[in-house]
Short mmCIF file of C-alpha atoms and ligand atoms in Angstrom, two decimals:
data_model
loop_
_atom_site.label_atom_id
_atom_site.label_comp_id
_atom_site.label_asym_id
_atom_site.label_seq_id
_atom_site.Cartn_x
_atom_site.Cartn_y
_atom_site.Cartn_z
CA MET A 1 -73.94 -82.84 137.07
CA ASN A 2 -76.08 -81.43 134.30
CA SER A 3 -79.26 -80.43 136.07
CA ILE A 4 -81.40 -80.88 133.04
CA PHE A 5 -81.98 -84.61 133.69
CA VAL A 6 -83.68 -83.97 137.18
CA PRO A 7 -86.24 -81.21 136.85
CA THR A 8 -88.75 -83.06 134.67
CA PHE A 9 -88.65 -86.24 136.99
CA LYS A 10 -92.00 -86.35 138.66
CA LYS A 11 -92.48 -88.62 141.79
CA GLY A 12 -94.25 -91.73 141.08
CA SER A 13 -93.87 -91.48 137.32
CA SER A 14 -91.64 -93.74 135.15
CA SER A 15 -90.45 -90.45 133.78
CA LEU A 16 -88.11 -90.68 130.80
CA SER A 17 -85.66 -88.26 132.32
CA PHE A 18 -85.19 -90.35 135.36
CA ARG A 19 -84.62 -93.36 133.09
CA LEU A 20 -81.98 -91.44 130.97
CA LEU A 21 -80.16 -90.31 134.24
CA HIS A 22 -80.31 -93.82 135.51
CA ASN A 23 -78.96 -95.27 132.24
CA PHE A 24 -76.10 -92.91 132.25
CA ARG A 25 -75.03 -93.47 135.92
CA THR A 26 -74.91 -97.14 135.20
CA MET A 27 -73.41 -97.00 131.81
CA GLY A 28 -70.86 -94.23 132.03
CA THR A 29 -69.91 -93.49 128.45
CA ILE A 30 -71.63 -94.69 125.34
CA THR A 31 -69.92 -96.31 122.31
CA ALA A 32 -71.55 -94.82 119.23
CA LYS A 33 -71.48 -96.29 115.83
CA ALA A 34 -71.71 -94.35 112.49
CA ILE A 35 -71.85 -95.62 108.98
CA VAL A 36 -69.24 -93.88 107.03
CA TYR A 37 -67.46 -93.92 103.71
CA PRO A 38 -63.91 -92.91 102.95
CA GLY A 39 -64.27 -92.47 99.24
CA TYR A 40 -67.16 -92.62 96.73
CA GLY A 41 -68.37 -95.77 95.24
CA GLU A 42 -71.13 -98.45 95.50
CA PRO A 43 -72.47 -98.74 99.02
CA GLU A 44 -71.67 -102.42 99.22
CA ASP A 45 -67.93 -101.53 98.54
CA VAL A 46 -67.27 -98.39 100.50
CA LEU A 47 -69.56 -98.35 103.59
CA GLU A 48 -67.87 -99.07 106.89
CA THR A 49 -68.54 -98.59 110.52
CA HIS A 50 -66.66 -96.15 112.90
CA SER A 51 -67.20 -96.70 116.54
CA TYR A 52 -66.39 -93.82 119.00
CA GLU A 53 -66.93 -93.01 122.51
CA ILE A 54 -69.72 -90.38 123.43
CA PRO A 55 -68.87 -88.60 126.73
CA SER A 56 -71.44 -88.40 129.54
CA PRO A 57 -73.84 -85.55 129.43
CA GLU A 58 -72.03 -83.84 132.25
CA ALA A 59 -69.07 -83.41 130.00
CA LEU A 60 -71.19 -81.53 127.27
CA LYS A 61 -70.06 -78.02 126.32
CA ASN A 62 -72.31 -74.86 126.77
CA ASP A 63 -74.24 -75.16 123.64
CA GLU A 64 -73.82 -78.87 122.87
CA VAL A 65 -76.72 -81.31 122.68
CA LEU A 66 -76.24 -85.17 122.90
CA VAL A 67 -78.89 -87.12 120.80
CA LYS A 68 -79.69 -90.73 120.32
CA THR A 69 -81.00 -91.60 116.86
CA LEU A 70 -84.43 -93.10 116.78
CA ALA A 71 -84.88 -93.87 113.14
CA CYS A 72 -83.31 -92.87 109.80
CA PRO A 73 -84.51 -93.64 106.25
CA LEU A 74 -82.47 -94.77 103.39
CA ASN A 75 -83.23 -92.60 100.56
CA PRO A 76 -82.28 -92.83 97.00
CA SER A 77 -80.39 -89.51 97.33
CA ASP A 78 -78.39 -91.05 100.08
CA ILE A 79 -77.25 -93.71 97.80
CA ASN A 80 -76.22 -91.17 95.17
CA GLN A 81 -74.25 -89.18 97.70
CA ILE A 82 -72.34 -92.28 98.65
CA GLN A 83 -71.70 -92.88 94.85
CA GLY A 84 -70.50 -89.39 94.58
CA VAL A 85 -72.88 -88.38 91.96
CA TYR A 86 -75.34 -86.13 94.16
CA PRO A 87 -74.46 -82.53 93.86
CA SER A 88 -74.89 -81.72 97.42
CA ARG A 89 -72.87 -84.09 99.57
CA PRO A 90 -71.13 -84.09 103.06
CA PRO A 91 -67.50 -83.22 102.95
CA ILE A 92 -65.24 -86.29 103.28
CA SER A 93 -63.24 -84.82 106.37
CA GLN A 94 -61.24 -85.97 109.16
CA THR A 95 -62.93 -83.87 111.87
CA SER A 96 -66.59 -84.73 111.90
CA LEU A 97 -66.26 -87.61 114.30
CA PRO A 98 -64.03 -88.27 117.37
CA GLY A 99 -61.22 -90.84 116.97
CA LEU A 100 -61.00 -90.94 113.16
CA THR A 101 -57.72 -91.92 111.73
CA LYS A 102 -58.65 -91.14 108.00
CA PRO A 103 -60.97 -88.55 106.44
CA VAL A 104 -64.73 -89.91 106.05
CA ALA A 105 -68.23 -88.77 105.43
CA VAL A 106 -71.12 -89.91 107.63
CA CYS A 107 -74.05 -91.29 105.55
CA GLY A 108 -77.74 -90.02 105.85
CA ASN A 109 -79.61 -86.87 105.18
CA GLU A 110 -82.66 -87.13 107.42
CA GLY A 111 -83.66 -88.81 110.65
CA VAL A 112 -85.24 -88.30 114.13
CA PHE A 113 -83.24 -88.14 117.26
CA ARG A 114 -84.24 -88.01 121.12
CA VAL A 115 -82.21 -85.74 123.03
CA LEU A 116 -80.35 -87.47 125.96
CA GLY A 117 -78.40 -84.50 127.45
CA THR A 118 -77.80 -80.83 126.97
CA GLY A 119 -75.07 -78.29 127.75
CA PRO A 120 -75.95 -75.69 130.38
CA GLY A 121 -76.52 -73.05 127.76
CA VAL A 122 -78.99 -74.90 125.65
CA THR A 123 -82.62 -73.33 125.77
CA SER A 124 -84.57 -74.88 122.88
CA LEU A 125 -84.13 -78.53 123.71
CA LYS A 126 -84.31 -80.74 127.01
CA PRO A 127 -83.75 -84.38 127.55
CA GLY A 128 -86.69 -86.58 126.07
CA ASP A 129 -87.50 -83.97 123.21
CA TRP A 130 -87.43 -85.13 119.63
CA CYS A 131 -85.48 -83.33 117.01
CA ILE A 132 -84.47 -83.53 113.47
CA PRO A 133 -81.46 -81.99 111.63
CA SER A 134 -81.81 -78.34 110.99
CA LYS A 135 -79.69 -78.35 107.85
CA VAL A 136 -79.21 -80.96 105.07
CA ASN A 137 -76.28 -83.65 105.06
CA TYR A 138 -76.13 -84.01 108.83
CA GLY A 139 -75.17 -87.73 108.65
CA THR A 140 -78.10 -89.41 110.29
CA TRP A 141 -76.93 -92.98 109.86
CA ARG A 142 -75.39 -93.20 113.48
CA SER A 143 -76.58 -94.32 116.81
CA HIS A 144 -75.66 -91.14 118.70
CA ALA A 145 -74.35 -87.66 117.81
CA ILE A 146 -73.30 -84.44 119.64
CA SER A 147 -73.69 -80.98 117.93
CA ALA A 148 -74.58 -77.44 118.74
CA GLU A 149 -78.08 -76.62 119.62
CA ALA A 150 -78.51 -74.81 116.26
CA GLU A 151 -77.91 -78.00 114.36
CA PHE A 152 -81.29 -79.37 115.47
CA LEU A 153 -84.92 -78.36 115.29
CA ARG A 154 -87.32 -79.42 117.95
CA ILE A 155 -90.53 -81.52 116.83
CA PRO A 156 -93.11 -82.81 119.03
CA ASN A 157 -92.16 -86.25 120.55
CA ASP A 158 -95.80 -87.71 120.22
CA ILE A 159 -96.05 -87.97 116.44
CA PRO A 160 -95.52 -91.34 114.54
CA LEU A 161 -91.86 -92.24 114.44
CA LYS A 162 -91.81 -93.04 110.59
CA GLN A 163 -93.58 -89.56 109.86
CA ALA A 164 -90.88 -87.84 112.14
CA ALA A 165 -87.87 -89.62 110.48
CA THR A 166 -89.18 -88.73 106.93
CA MET A 167 -90.87 -85.41 107.14
CA ALA A 168 -87.84 -83.29 106.23
CA VAL A 169 -87.28 -84.71 102.67
CA ASN A 170 -90.14 -86.47 101.13
CA THR A 171 -93.33 -85.10 102.95
CA SER A 172 -91.84 -81.49 102.62
CA SER A 173 -90.97 -82.03 99.12
CA ALA A 174 -94.47 -83.12 98.17
CA TYR A 175 -95.94 -80.09 100.09
CA LEU A 176 -93.57 -77.71 98.39
CA MET A 177 -94.19 -78.95 94.67
CA LEU A 178 -98.03 -78.60 95.24
CA THR A 179 -97.83 -75.27 96.48
CA GLN A 180 -94.93 -73.44 95.14
CA PHE A 181 -95.35 -73.73 91.33
CA GLU A 182 -98.96 -73.23 90.61
CA LYS A 183 -101.77 -71.74 92.50
CA LEU A 184 -103.83 -74.73 92.60
CA GLN A 185 -107.48 -74.12 93.83
CA LYS A 186 -109.98 -76.59 95.34
CA GLY A 187 -111.37 -78.78 92.54
CA ASP A 188 -108.07 -78.24 90.53
CA TRP A 189 -106.11 -81.47 89.14
CA PHE A 190 -102.50 -82.46 89.17
CA ILE A 191 -101.05 -85.61 87.61
CA GLN A 192 -97.92 -87.48 88.88
CA ASN A 193 -95.74 -90.50 88.20
CA GLY A 194 -94.21 -92.66 90.65
CA GLY A 195 -97.51 -92.58 92.49
CA ASN A 196 -96.41 -95.38 94.83
CA SER A 197 -93.14 -93.62 95.87
CA GLN A 198 -93.09 -92.12 99.19
CA VAL A 199 -93.06 -88.61 97.83
CA GLY A 200 -96.07 -89.67 95.57
CA ARG A 201 -98.08 -91.04 98.44
CA CYS A 202 -97.48 -87.74 100.35
CA ALA A 203 -98.51 -85.69 97.37
CA ILE A 204 -101.79 -87.78 97.17
CA GLN A 205 -102.71 -87.07 100.79
CA ILE A 206 -101.62 -83.37 100.94
CA ALA A 207 -103.55 -82.76 97.69
CA LYS A 208 -106.74 -84.28 99.34
CA SER A 209 -106.30 -82.06 102.32
CA LEU A 210 -106.00 -78.92 100.18
CA GLY A 211 -109.19 -80.03 97.97
CA ILE A 212 -107.10 -80.90 94.79
CA ASN A 213 -107.74 -84.02 92.71
CA SER A 214 -104.95 -86.27 91.80
CA ILE A 215 -104.15 -88.76 88.98
CA SER A 216 -101.34 -91.11 89.90
CA ILE A 217 -99.54 -93.36 87.45
CA VAL A 218 -97.99 -96.60 88.85
CA ARG A 219 -96.01 -99.42 87.47
CA ASP A 220 -98.11 -102.49 86.56
CA ARG A 221 -97.65 -105.42 89.07
CA PRO A 222 -99.36 -108.85 89.76
CA GLU A 223 -101.49 -107.31 92.66
CA LEU A 224 -102.20 -103.98 91.03
CA GLN A 225 -105.91 -103.57 92.57
CA LYS A 226 -104.34 -104.04 96.00
CA LEU A 227 -102.15 -101.02 95.34
CA ILE A 228 -104.89 -98.98 93.75
CA ASP A 229 -106.96 -99.69 96.71
CA GLU A 230 -104.36 -98.64 98.97
CA LEU A 231 -103.70 -95.35 97.11
CA THR A 232 -107.38 -94.68 96.97
CA ALA A 233 -107.66 -95.12 100.64
CA LEU A 234 -105.01 -92.47 101.19
CA GLY A 235 -107.14 -89.94 98.97
CA ALA A 236 -106.02 -90.60 95.50
CA THR A 237 -108.65 -89.54 93.06
CA HIS A 238 -107.69 -91.79 90.35
CA VAL A 239 -104.63 -94.31 89.74
CA ILE A 240 -103.62 -95.43 86.44
CA THR A 241 -100.84 -97.76 85.05
CA GLU A 242 -97.89 -96.79 82.93
CA LYS A 243 -99.50 -98.71 79.96
CA GLN A 244 -102.86 -96.49 80.32
CA ASN A 245 -100.60 -93.42 80.61
CA THR A 246 -99.20 -94.13 77.36
CA SER A 247 -102.38 -95.07 75.60
CA LYS A 248 -104.09 -92.58 73.35
CA GLU A 249 -107.48 -94.09 73.93
CA PHE A 250 -107.18 -93.69 77.64
CA GLY A 251 -106.69 -90.12 77.28
CA LYS A 252 -110.45 -89.80 76.65
CA THR A 253 -111.36 -91.45 79.85
CA ILE A 254 -109.14 -88.89 81.73
CA LYS A 255 -110.80 -86.08 79.84
CA GLY A 256 -114.06 -87.48 81.17
CA TRP A 257 -112.82 -87.55 84.69
CA THR A 258 -111.76 -83.93 84.72
CA ALA A 259 -114.87 -82.83 82.88
CA GLY A 260 -112.73 -80.71 80.64
CA ARG A 261 -111.03 -78.96 83.56
CA PRO A 262 -107.31 -78.44 82.50
CA ILE A 263 -104.66 -80.53 84.56
CA LYS A 264 -102.44 -77.60 85.82
CA LEU A 265 -99.46 -79.35 87.31
CA GLY A 266 -97.51 -82.59 86.72
CA LEU A 267 -94.97 -84.02 88.99
CA ASN A 268 -92.27 -86.30 87.40
CA CYS A 269 -89.77 -88.58 89.21
CA VAL A 270 -89.54 -91.08 86.52
CA GLY A 271 -88.59 -89.70 83.05
CA GLY A 272 -88.40 -91.51 79.81
CA PRO A 273 -91.70 -92.20 77.67
CA ASN A 274 -93.65 -92.19 80.92
CA VAL A 275 -93.20 -88.36 81.31
CA ALA A 276 -94.03 -87.75 77.73
CA GLY A 277 -97.39 -89.59 78.11
CA MET A 278 -98.04 -87.78 81.37
CA SER A 279 -97.35 -84.38 79.96
CA ARG A 280 -99.80 -84.94 77.13
CA LYS A 281 -102.62 -84.80 79.47
CA LEU A 282 -101.52 -81.57 80.98
CA GLY A 283 -103.68 -78.34 79.98
CA LYS A 284 -102.75 -75.22 78.30
CA ASN A 285 -100.03 -73.16 80.43
CA ALA A 286 -99.40 -76.08 82.71
CA LYS A 287 -96.17 -76.53 84.56
CA LEU A 288 -94.19 -79.92 84.55
CA VAL A 289 -91.93 -80.34 87.74
CA THR A 290 -89.19 -82.81 87.45
CA TYR A 291 -87.67 -83.89 90.85
CA GLY A 292 -86.34 -87.36 90.29
CA GLY A 293 -85.21 -89.77 87.57
CA MET A 294 -86.09 -93.19 88.69
CA SER A 295 -86.12 -94.97 85.21
CA MET A 296 -82.50 -93.43 84.63
CA LYS A 297 -84.00 -92.12 81.32
CA PRO A 298 -83.99 -88.44 80.08
CA VAL A 299 -86.84 -86.37 80.37
CA MET A 300 -88.65 -86.77 76.95
CA LEU A 301 -91.13 -84.15 76.20
CA PRO A 302 -93.03 -83.62 72.83
CA THR A 303 -92.17 -80.45 71.14
CA SER A 304 -95.68 -79.61 70.26
CA LEU A 305 -96.53 -79.30 74.07
CA PHE A 306 -94.16 -76.38 74.09
CA ILE A 307 -95.34 -74.74 70.97
CA PHE A 308 -99.13 -75.19 71.17
CA LYS A 309 -99.76 -75.68 74.76
CA ASN A 310 -97.10 -73.35 76.18
CA LEU A 311 -95.78 -75.98 78.68
CA THR A 312 -93.29 -74.81 81.30
CA ALA A 313 -90.97 -77.56 82.38
CA VAL A 314 -89.00 -76.70 85.58
CA GLY A 315 -86.88 -78.89 88.12
CA PHE A 316 -87.36 -78.88 91.80
CA TRP A 317 -84.66 -79.62 94.50
CA ILE A 318 -85.77 -79.27 98.08
CA THR A 319 -82.06 -78.86 99.07
CA GLU A 320 -81.54 -75.76 96.85
CA MET A 321 -84.94 -74.34 97.51
CA THR A 322 -84.66 -74.44 101.44
CA LYS A 323 -80.97 -73.29 101.14
CA LYS A 324 -82.00 -70.27 99.33
CA ASP A 325 -84.81 -69.63 101.68
CA PRO A 326 -83.90 -71.23 104.96
CA GLU A 327 -87.10 -69.81 106.68
CA LEU A 328 -89.13 -72.01 104.23
CA ARG A 329 -87.63 -75.23 105.52
CA GLU A 330 -89.06 -74.44 109.16
CA LYS A 331 -92.22 -73.15 107.55
CA VAL A 332 -92.92 -76.34 105.58
CA ILE A 333 -92.00 -78.58 108.63
CA ASN A 334 -94.68 -76.70 110.60
CA LYS A 335 -97.03 -77.24 107.96
CA VAL A 336 -96.20 -80.69 107.67
CA LEU A 337 -96.65 -81.12 111.55
CA GLU A 338 -100.15 -79.52 111.26
CA LEU A 339 -101.06 -81.87 108.53
CA ILE A 340 -99.92 -84.92 110.80
CA LYS A 341 -101.87 -83.44 113.87
CA GLU A 342 -104.98 -83.23 111.66
CA ASN A 343 -104.43 -86.93 110.55
CA ALA A 344 -104.42 -85.86 107.06
CA LEU A 345 -101.25 -88.01 106.64
CA ALA A 346 -101.55 -91.69 107.24
CA ASP A 347 -98.29 -93.35 108.68
CA ILE A 348 -95.58 -93.90 106.21
CA ASN A 349 -95.64 -97.27 104.23
CA CYS A 350 -91.99 -98.54 105.06
CA THR A 351 -90.10 -101.38 106.70
CA LEU A 352 -88.50 -100.81 110.01
CA ASN A 353 -85.17 -102.64 110.48
CA LYS A 354 -84.33 -102.56 114.25
CA VAL A 355 -80.57 -102.49 114.79
CA GLU A 356 -79.01 -102.76 118.36
CA PRO A 357 -75.62 -101.13 117.92
CA GLU A 358 -74.30 -102.19 121.24
CA LYS A 359 -74.87 -105.89 120.48
CA LEU A 360 -73.28 -105.69 117.09
CA THR A 361 -69.69 -105.69 115.85
CA ASP A 362 -68.69 -103.06 113.59
CA LEU A 363 -68.96 -105.51 110.83
CA GLU A 364 -72.42 -106.56 111.81
CA PHE A 365 -73.67 -102.95 111.93
CA THR A 366 -72.32 -102.13 108.58
CA ASP A 367 -73.97 -105.37 107.21
CA ALA A 368 -77.36 -104.31 108.78
CA PHE A 369 -77.40 -101.05 106.69
CA LYS A 370 -75.97 -102.94 103.56
CA GLN A 371 -79.01 -105.43 103.89
CA ALA A 372 -81.43 -102.77 104.28
CA LEU A 373 -80.23 -100.79 101.24
CA CYS A 374 -80.32 -104.00 99.31
CA ASP A 375 -83.95 -104.58 100.43
CA SER A 376 -84.83 -101.07 99.40
CA LYS A 377 -84.19 -101.90 95.84
CA SER A 378 -87.24 -104.42 95.73
CA ASN A 379 -89.16 -104.24 98.98
CA GLY A 380 -89.95 -100.41 99.22
CA LYS A 381 -88.57 -97.75 101.60
CA GLN A 382 -86.45 -99.07 104.52
CA LEU A 383 -85.89 -97.32 107.68
CA ILE A 384 -83.34 -98.17 110.48
CA THR A 385 -84.50 -97.98 113.90
CA PHE A 386 -82.27 -98.04 117.01
CA GLU A 387 -84.77 -99.02 119.66
N1 NAP B 401 -85.68 -83.17 94.19
C1 NAP B 401 -85.92 -83.40 95.31
O1 NAP B 401 -85.78 -82.49 96.17
C2 NAP B 401 -86.48 -84.70 95.86
C3 NAP B 401 -86.91 -84.95 97.09
C4 NAP B 401 -87.40 -85.98 97.57
C5 NAP B 401 -87.22 -87.17 96.71
N2 NAP B 401 -86.71 -86.95 95.46
C6 NAP B 401 -86.68 -88.14 94.55
O2 NAP B 401 -87.89 -88.64 94.37
C7 NAP B 401 -87.85 -89.91 93.92
C8 NAP B 401 -88.78 -90.60 94.82
O3 NAP B 401 -88.22 -90.90 96.05
P1 NAP B 401 -88.88 -91.58 97.26
O4 NAP B 401 -88.01 -91.64 98.31
O5 NAP B 401 -90.25 -91.14 97.25
O6 NAP B 401 -88.71 -93.05 96.48
P2 NAP B 401 -89.37 -94.47 96.99
O7 NAP B 401 -90.34 -94.38 98.02
O8 NAP B 401 -88.03 -95.22 97.22
O9 NAP B 401 -89.83 -95.08 95.67
C9 NAP B 401 -89.26 -95.17 94.47
C10 NAP B 401 -90.34 -95.31 93.39
O10 NAP B 401 -89.79 -95.04 92.14
C11 NAP B 401 -90.45 -96.04 91.35
N3 NAP B 401 -89.53 -96.61 90.44
C12 NAP B 401 -88.42 -97.23 90.52
N4 NAP B 401 -87.91 -97.46 89.30
C13 NAP B 401 -88.67 -97.07 88.34
C14 NAP B 401 -88.72 -96.94 87.02
N5 NAP B 401 -87.69 -97.72 86.27
N6 NAP B 401 -89.79 -96.78 86.43
C15 NAP B 401 -90.87 -96.13 87.01
N7 NAP B 401 -90.90 -96.10 88.27
C16 NAP B 401 -89.98 -96.48 89.04
C17 NAP B 401 -90.99 -97.31 92.26
O11 NAP B 401 -92.08 -97.85 91.75
P3 NAP B 401 -92.70 -99.21 92.39
O12 NAP B 401 -93.56 -98.64 93.47
O13 NAP B 401 -93.47 -99.69 91.26
O14 NAP B 401 -91.67 -100.06 92.80
C18 NAP B 401 -91.32 -96.40 93.67
O15 NAP B 401 -92.74 -96.10 93.58
C19 NAP B 401 -86.38 -90.37 93.78
O16 NAP B 401 -85.87 -90.18 92.60
C20 NAP B 401 -85.85 -89.28 94.92
O17 NAP B 401 -84.32 -89.16 94.66
C21 NAP B 401 -86.29 -85.80 94.99
#
């Protein structure tokens, strides 16, 4: 019997540890489900469910940790991994899950787990703790997992679930892009497109907490003012449309806002003519950081900006940055946790899709993810939750 379930039980409380112990005693083993793909392609064609038995916590080896997934987001890069067009991908292998009859990869790069049990040698995690994958490409679209302790990073278990599930990619990216490329001071300005993306929303809020002003470009829509009000409430200094972004006339309005202060940093996740218009608003010696290509168009930049304004255009990829400097991943996670604690980050704007694996067939489990992926195309960020 693994003793870790018992010590945290307090008499008279409905302690989580007690409930976990009880659940395991009554359930025996758990049937876990994972969304996998045996080859690259469009998600609707290649995704399938692999079901497998998770042993009871008593059977965990020395450094093993058994976790239950609480929530995992469906990010654009997850889709690119499934399509086989994202440079960093989990291997399609036969060994990543028990009971496989063919090589597969498990989908999902980020998410938050709750610890259900630990092997006797585990020191950094105990049942009831929350954790996130310590490295990229963990394969988070699954109900349960067992991995070595080093595969997980403990986080507080009293922060909003949506924040916890998305902090490792989007929030961390926004923080890194605002702090690693330009030494922005209080009162400085940055401009970004994709202002309504999760990264964009995080950048608005992080900038505000650092005293940095923002101009966010968003796509026009029927209820534009509602979105502008929402982003302004998050701390956006100004929100403009793509049409205003490409208008020469509107450039003067922006100069008025910044009172002649140069805009030092541009964050681009769209490309095409949008990024050309945005870059024209940058000051001399500014940096343009490209981190996404949502319009599927190339990054178009006027030649004059390089010659007369000494523009520097660079790329950002959190995977590479944190791979090169693993300590940075932990540092930025801690920074993001501080911001969450200070209430500097509003809860994430996304839809929760509750999935109960034990009540679903494999086909239904796969369909739940496919439906959420489909919704993410037109209804914003989707998260799968498992309770
Ligand atoms: N390089 C990195 O390390 C890194 C890290 C994190 C994210 N990313 C990338 O950052 C981007 C945003 O990610 P996210 O998770 O924050 O996205 P998200 O929340 O799913 O939002 C996507 C955004 O893209 C906008 N969009 C979609 N198609 C567009 C188009 N044709 N023209 C202009 N805007 C368009 C949407 O605008 P509406 O609001 O109008 O629908 C929405 O705001 C993605 O490309 C992602 O891969 C990169």
